GROMACS .gro file of C-alpha atoms in nm:
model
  232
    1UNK     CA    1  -1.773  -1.150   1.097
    2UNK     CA    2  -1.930  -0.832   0.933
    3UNK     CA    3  -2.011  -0.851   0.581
    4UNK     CA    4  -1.940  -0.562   0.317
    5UNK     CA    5  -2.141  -0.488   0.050
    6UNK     CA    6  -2.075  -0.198  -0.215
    7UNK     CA    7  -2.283   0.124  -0.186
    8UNK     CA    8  -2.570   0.181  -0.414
    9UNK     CA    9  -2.505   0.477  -0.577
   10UNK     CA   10  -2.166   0.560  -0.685
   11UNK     CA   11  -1.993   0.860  -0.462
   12UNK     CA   12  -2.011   1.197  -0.603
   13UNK     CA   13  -1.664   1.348  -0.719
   14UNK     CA   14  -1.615   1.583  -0.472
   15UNK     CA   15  -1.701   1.301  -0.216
   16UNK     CA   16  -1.445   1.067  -0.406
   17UNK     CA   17  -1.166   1.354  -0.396
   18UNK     CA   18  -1.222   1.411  -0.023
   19UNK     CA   19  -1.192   1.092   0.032
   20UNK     CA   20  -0.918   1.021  -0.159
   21UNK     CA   21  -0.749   1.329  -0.042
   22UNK     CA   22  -0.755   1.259   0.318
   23UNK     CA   23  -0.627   0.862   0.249
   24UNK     CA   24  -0.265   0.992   0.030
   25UNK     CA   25  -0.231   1.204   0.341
   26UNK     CA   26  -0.237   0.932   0.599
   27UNK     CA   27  -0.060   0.668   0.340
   28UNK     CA   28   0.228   0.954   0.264
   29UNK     CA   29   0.253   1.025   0.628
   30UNK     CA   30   0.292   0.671   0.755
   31UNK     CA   31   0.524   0.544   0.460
   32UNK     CA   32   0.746   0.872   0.580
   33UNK     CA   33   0.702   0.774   0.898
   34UNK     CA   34   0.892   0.436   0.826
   35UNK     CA   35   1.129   0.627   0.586
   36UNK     CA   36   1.268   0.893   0.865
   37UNK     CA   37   1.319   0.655   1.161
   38UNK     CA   38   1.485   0.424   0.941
   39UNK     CA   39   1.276   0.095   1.142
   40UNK     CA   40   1.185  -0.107   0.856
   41UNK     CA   41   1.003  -0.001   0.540
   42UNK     CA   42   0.730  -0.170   0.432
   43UNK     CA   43   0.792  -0.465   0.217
   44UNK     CA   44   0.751  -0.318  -0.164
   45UNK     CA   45   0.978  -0.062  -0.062
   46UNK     CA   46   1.227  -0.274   0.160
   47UNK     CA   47   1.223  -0.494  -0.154
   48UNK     CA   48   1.348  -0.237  -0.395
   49UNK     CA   49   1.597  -0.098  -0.142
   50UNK     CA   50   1.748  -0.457  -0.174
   51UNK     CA   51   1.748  -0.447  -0.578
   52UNK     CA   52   1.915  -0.115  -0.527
   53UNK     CA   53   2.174  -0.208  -0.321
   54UNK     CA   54   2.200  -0.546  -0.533
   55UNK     CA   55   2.226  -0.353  -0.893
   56UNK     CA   56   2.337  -0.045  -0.780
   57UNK     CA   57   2.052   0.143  -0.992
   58UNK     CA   58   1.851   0.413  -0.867
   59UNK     CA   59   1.616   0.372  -0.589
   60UNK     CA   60   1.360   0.626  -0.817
   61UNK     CA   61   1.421   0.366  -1.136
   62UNK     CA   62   1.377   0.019  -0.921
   63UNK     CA   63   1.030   0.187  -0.751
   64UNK     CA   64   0.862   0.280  -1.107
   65UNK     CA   65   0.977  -0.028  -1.263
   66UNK     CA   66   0.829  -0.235  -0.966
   67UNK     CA   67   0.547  -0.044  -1.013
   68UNK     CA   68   0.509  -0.072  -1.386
   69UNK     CA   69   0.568  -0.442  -1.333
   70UNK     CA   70   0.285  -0.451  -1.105
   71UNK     CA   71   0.088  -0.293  -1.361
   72UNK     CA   72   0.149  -0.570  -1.633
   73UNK     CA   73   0.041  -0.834  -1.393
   74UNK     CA   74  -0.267  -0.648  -1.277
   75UNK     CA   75  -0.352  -0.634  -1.628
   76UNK     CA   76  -0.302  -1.007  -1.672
   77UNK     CA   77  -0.500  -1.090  -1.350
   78UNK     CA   78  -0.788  -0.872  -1.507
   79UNK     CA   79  -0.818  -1.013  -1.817
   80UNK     CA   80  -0.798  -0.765  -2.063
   81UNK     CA   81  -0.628  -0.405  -2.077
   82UNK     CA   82  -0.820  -0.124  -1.871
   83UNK     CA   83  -0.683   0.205  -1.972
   84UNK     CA   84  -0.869   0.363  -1.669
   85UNK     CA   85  -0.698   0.152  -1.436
   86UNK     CA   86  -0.341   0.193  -1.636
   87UNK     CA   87  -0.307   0.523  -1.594
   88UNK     CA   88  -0.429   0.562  -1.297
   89UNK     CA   89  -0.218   0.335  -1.129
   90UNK     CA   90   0.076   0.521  -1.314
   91UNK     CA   91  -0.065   0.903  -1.226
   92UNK     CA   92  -0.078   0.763  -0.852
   93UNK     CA   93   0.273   0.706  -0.841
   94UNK     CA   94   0.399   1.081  -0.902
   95UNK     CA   95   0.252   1.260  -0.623
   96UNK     CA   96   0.246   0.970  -0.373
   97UNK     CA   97   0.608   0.954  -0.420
   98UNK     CA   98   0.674   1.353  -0.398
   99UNK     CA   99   0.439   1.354  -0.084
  100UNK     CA  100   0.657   1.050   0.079
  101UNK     CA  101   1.005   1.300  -0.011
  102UNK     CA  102   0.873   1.576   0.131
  103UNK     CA  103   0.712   1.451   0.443
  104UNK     CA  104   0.971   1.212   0.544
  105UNK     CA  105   1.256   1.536   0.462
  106UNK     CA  106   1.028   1.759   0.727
  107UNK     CA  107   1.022   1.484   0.991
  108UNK     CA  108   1.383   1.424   0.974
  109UNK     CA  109   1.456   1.776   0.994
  110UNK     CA  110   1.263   1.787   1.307
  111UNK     CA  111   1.503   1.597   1.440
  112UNK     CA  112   1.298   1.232   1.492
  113UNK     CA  113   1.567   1.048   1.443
  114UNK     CA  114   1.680   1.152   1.780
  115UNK     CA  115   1.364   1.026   1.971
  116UNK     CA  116   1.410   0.759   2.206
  117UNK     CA  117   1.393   0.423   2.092
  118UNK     CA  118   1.102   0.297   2.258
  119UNK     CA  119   0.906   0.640   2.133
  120UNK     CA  120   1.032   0.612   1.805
  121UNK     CA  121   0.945   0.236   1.768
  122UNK     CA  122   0.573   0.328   1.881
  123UNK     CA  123   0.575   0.596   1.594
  124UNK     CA  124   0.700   0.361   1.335
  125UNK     CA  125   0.409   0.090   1.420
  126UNK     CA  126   0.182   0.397   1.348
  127UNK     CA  127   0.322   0.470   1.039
  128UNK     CA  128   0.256   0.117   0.945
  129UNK     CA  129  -0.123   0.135   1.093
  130UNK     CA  130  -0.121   0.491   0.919
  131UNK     CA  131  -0.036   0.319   0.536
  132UNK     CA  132  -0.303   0.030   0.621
  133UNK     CA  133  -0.575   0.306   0.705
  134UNK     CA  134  -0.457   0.506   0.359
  135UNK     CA  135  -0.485   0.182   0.150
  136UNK     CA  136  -0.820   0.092   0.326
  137UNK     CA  137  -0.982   0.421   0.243
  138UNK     CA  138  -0.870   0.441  -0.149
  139UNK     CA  139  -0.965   0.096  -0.220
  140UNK     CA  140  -1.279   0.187  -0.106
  141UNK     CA  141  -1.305   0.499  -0.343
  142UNK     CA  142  -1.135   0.333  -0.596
  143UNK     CA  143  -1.082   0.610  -0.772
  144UNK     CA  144  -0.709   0.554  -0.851
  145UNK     CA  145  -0.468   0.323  -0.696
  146UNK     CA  146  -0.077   0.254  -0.642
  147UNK     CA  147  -0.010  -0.077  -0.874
  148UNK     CA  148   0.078  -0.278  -0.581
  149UNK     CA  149  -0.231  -0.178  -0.318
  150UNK     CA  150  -0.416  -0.250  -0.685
  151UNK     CA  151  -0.312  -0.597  -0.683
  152UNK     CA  152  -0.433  -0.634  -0.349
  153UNK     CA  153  -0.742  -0.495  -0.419
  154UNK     CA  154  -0.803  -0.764  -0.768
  155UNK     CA  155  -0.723  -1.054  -0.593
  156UNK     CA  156  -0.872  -0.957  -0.251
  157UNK     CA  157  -1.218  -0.980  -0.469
  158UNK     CA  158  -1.117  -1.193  -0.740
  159UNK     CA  159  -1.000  -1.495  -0.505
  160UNK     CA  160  -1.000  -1.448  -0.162
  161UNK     CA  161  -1.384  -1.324  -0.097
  162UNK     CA  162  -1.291  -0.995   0.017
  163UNK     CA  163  -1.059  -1.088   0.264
  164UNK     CA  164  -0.784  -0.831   0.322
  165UNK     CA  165  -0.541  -1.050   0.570
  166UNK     CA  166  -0.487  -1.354   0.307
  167UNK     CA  167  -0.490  -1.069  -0.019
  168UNK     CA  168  -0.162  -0.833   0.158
  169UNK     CA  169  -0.017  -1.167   0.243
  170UNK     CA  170  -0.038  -1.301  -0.104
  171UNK     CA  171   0.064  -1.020  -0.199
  172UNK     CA  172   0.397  -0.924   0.030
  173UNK     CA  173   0.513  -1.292  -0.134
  174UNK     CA  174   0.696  -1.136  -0.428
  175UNK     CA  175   0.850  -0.847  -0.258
  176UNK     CA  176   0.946  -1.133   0.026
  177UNK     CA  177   1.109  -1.320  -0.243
  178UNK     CA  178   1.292  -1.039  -0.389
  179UNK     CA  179   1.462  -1.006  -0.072
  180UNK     CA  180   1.579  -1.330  -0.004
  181UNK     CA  181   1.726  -1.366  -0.382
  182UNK     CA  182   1.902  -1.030  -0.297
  183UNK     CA  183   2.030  -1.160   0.003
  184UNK     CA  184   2.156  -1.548  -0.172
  185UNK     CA  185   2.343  -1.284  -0.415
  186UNK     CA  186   2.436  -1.033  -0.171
  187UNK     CA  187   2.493  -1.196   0.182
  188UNK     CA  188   2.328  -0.860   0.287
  189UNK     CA  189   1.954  -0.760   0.372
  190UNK     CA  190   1.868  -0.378   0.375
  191UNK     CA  191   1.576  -0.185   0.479
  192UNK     CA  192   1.457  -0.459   0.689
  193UNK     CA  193   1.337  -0.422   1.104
  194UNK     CA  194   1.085  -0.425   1.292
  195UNK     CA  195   0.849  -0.223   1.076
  196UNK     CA  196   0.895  -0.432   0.851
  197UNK     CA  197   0.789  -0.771   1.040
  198UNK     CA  198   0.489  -0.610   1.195
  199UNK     CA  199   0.368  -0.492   0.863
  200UNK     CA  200   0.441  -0.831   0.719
  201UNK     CA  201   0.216  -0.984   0.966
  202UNK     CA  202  -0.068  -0.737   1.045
  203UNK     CA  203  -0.078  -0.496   0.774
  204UNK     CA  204  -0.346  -0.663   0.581
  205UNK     CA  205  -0.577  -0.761   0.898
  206UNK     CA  206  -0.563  -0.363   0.968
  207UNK     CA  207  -0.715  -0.289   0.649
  208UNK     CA  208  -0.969  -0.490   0.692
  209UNK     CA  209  -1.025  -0.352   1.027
  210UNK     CA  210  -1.011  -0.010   0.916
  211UNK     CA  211  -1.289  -0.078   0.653
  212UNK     CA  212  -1.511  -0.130   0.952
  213UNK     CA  213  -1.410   0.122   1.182
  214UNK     CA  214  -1.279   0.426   0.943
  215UNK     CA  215  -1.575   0.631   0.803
  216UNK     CA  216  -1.754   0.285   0.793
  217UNK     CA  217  -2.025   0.434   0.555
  218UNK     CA  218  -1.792   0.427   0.281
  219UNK     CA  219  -1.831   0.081   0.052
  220UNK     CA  220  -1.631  -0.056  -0.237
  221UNK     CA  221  -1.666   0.130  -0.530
  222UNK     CA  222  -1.665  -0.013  -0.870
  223UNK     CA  223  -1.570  -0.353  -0.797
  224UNK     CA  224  -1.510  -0.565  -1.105
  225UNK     CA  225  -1.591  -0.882  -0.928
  226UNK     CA  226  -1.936  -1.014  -0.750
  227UNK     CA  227  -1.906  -0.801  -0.420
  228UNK     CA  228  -2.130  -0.982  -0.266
  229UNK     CA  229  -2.017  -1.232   0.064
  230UNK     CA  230  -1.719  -1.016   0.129
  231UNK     CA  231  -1.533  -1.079   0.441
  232UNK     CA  232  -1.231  -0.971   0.598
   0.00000   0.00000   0.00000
């Protein structure tokens, strides 16, 4: 199993903002993906879908509390309040989520929708491989992340010795949980399909496989934790 180790010198910032550039695109793409074809969203979203439907308040609302949620319990995992990571986590949000509306409004304009099945279930396991190669490549930078890919990231290195399978796992456990309360309350589950299962089950392993096979040159940045023995 390959081991990572962090890069010696810190990445310039025009190196981090290519970098960082290029994984929004493919995360914004691929959580559109799963948006237009309407296959199963991945499990953060799929949860707050459910507390939508459950409380009848805004999908918008739900997502930024989630994610401001997240950010409290990041925080806590930490140890101590980093402003740099706060805000960063919060300034992700705004144009991941605008970049999400307006892709996923152009593909279903294009008419996706009305793919065949089999096509369209091929293109919604990309989207899903598409996120996991996004998430890979910003950890990496670590420039800024989402709150929830953030958690991932702490307790990937903070418990888990770098390993990205057992970290998304531990990770999809609230969202998972979320669900099923909705559903005890409810009798309904929403937003929930095949997507959904295969990012449940391989999402994580893909990151870690993209961290070896995506611009493999590029190491954690910044880690907070010993980097050192990481596996995936």
């Amino acid at each position: 199993m390959q081991t990572h180790q962090s890069q010696t010198g810190p990445l310039k910032m025009n190196q981090s903002l290519t970098y960082f550039s290029i994984s929004i695109f493919f995360n914004a793409l691929g959580n559109a993906l799963t948006v237009a074809l309407n296959l199963g969203s991945a499990l953060w979203t799929a949860s707050s879908v459910n507390i939508t439907q459950w409380t009848g308040i805004h999908l918008d609302i739900i997502l930024f509390l989630t994610g401001a949620a997240v950010v409290v319990v990041n925080t806590l995992i930490v140890g101590k309040i980093d402003w740099h990571r706060i805000i960063g986590n919060i300034i992700f949000m705004f144009p991941f989520s605008f970049l999400v509306d307006a892709f996923s409004y152009v593909l279903v304009n294009l008419g996706i929708m009305h793919l065949p099945l089999l096509l369209r279930i091929v293109l919604d396991l990309a989207g899903i491989c598409l996120i996991a190669a996004g998430i890979s490549i910003y950890q990496r930078v670590n420039l800024v992340l989402h709150p929830c890919d953030d958690l991932m990231q702490i307790i990937r290195f903070k418990y888990f010795k770098g390993s990205a399978a057992i970290a998304q796992l531990v990770t999809f456990m609230p969202p998972v949980l979320i669900i099923l309360l909705s559903w005890a309350i409810t009798g309904k589950i929403y937003a929930i399909n095949i997507g959904t299962v295969f990012a449940l089950l391989f999402q994580g392993a893909l990151v870690g496989l993209f961290d070896r096979t995506i611009f493999p040159s590029l190491k954690h940045q910044h880690l907070s934790t010993d980097p050192s023995h990481i596996r995936n």
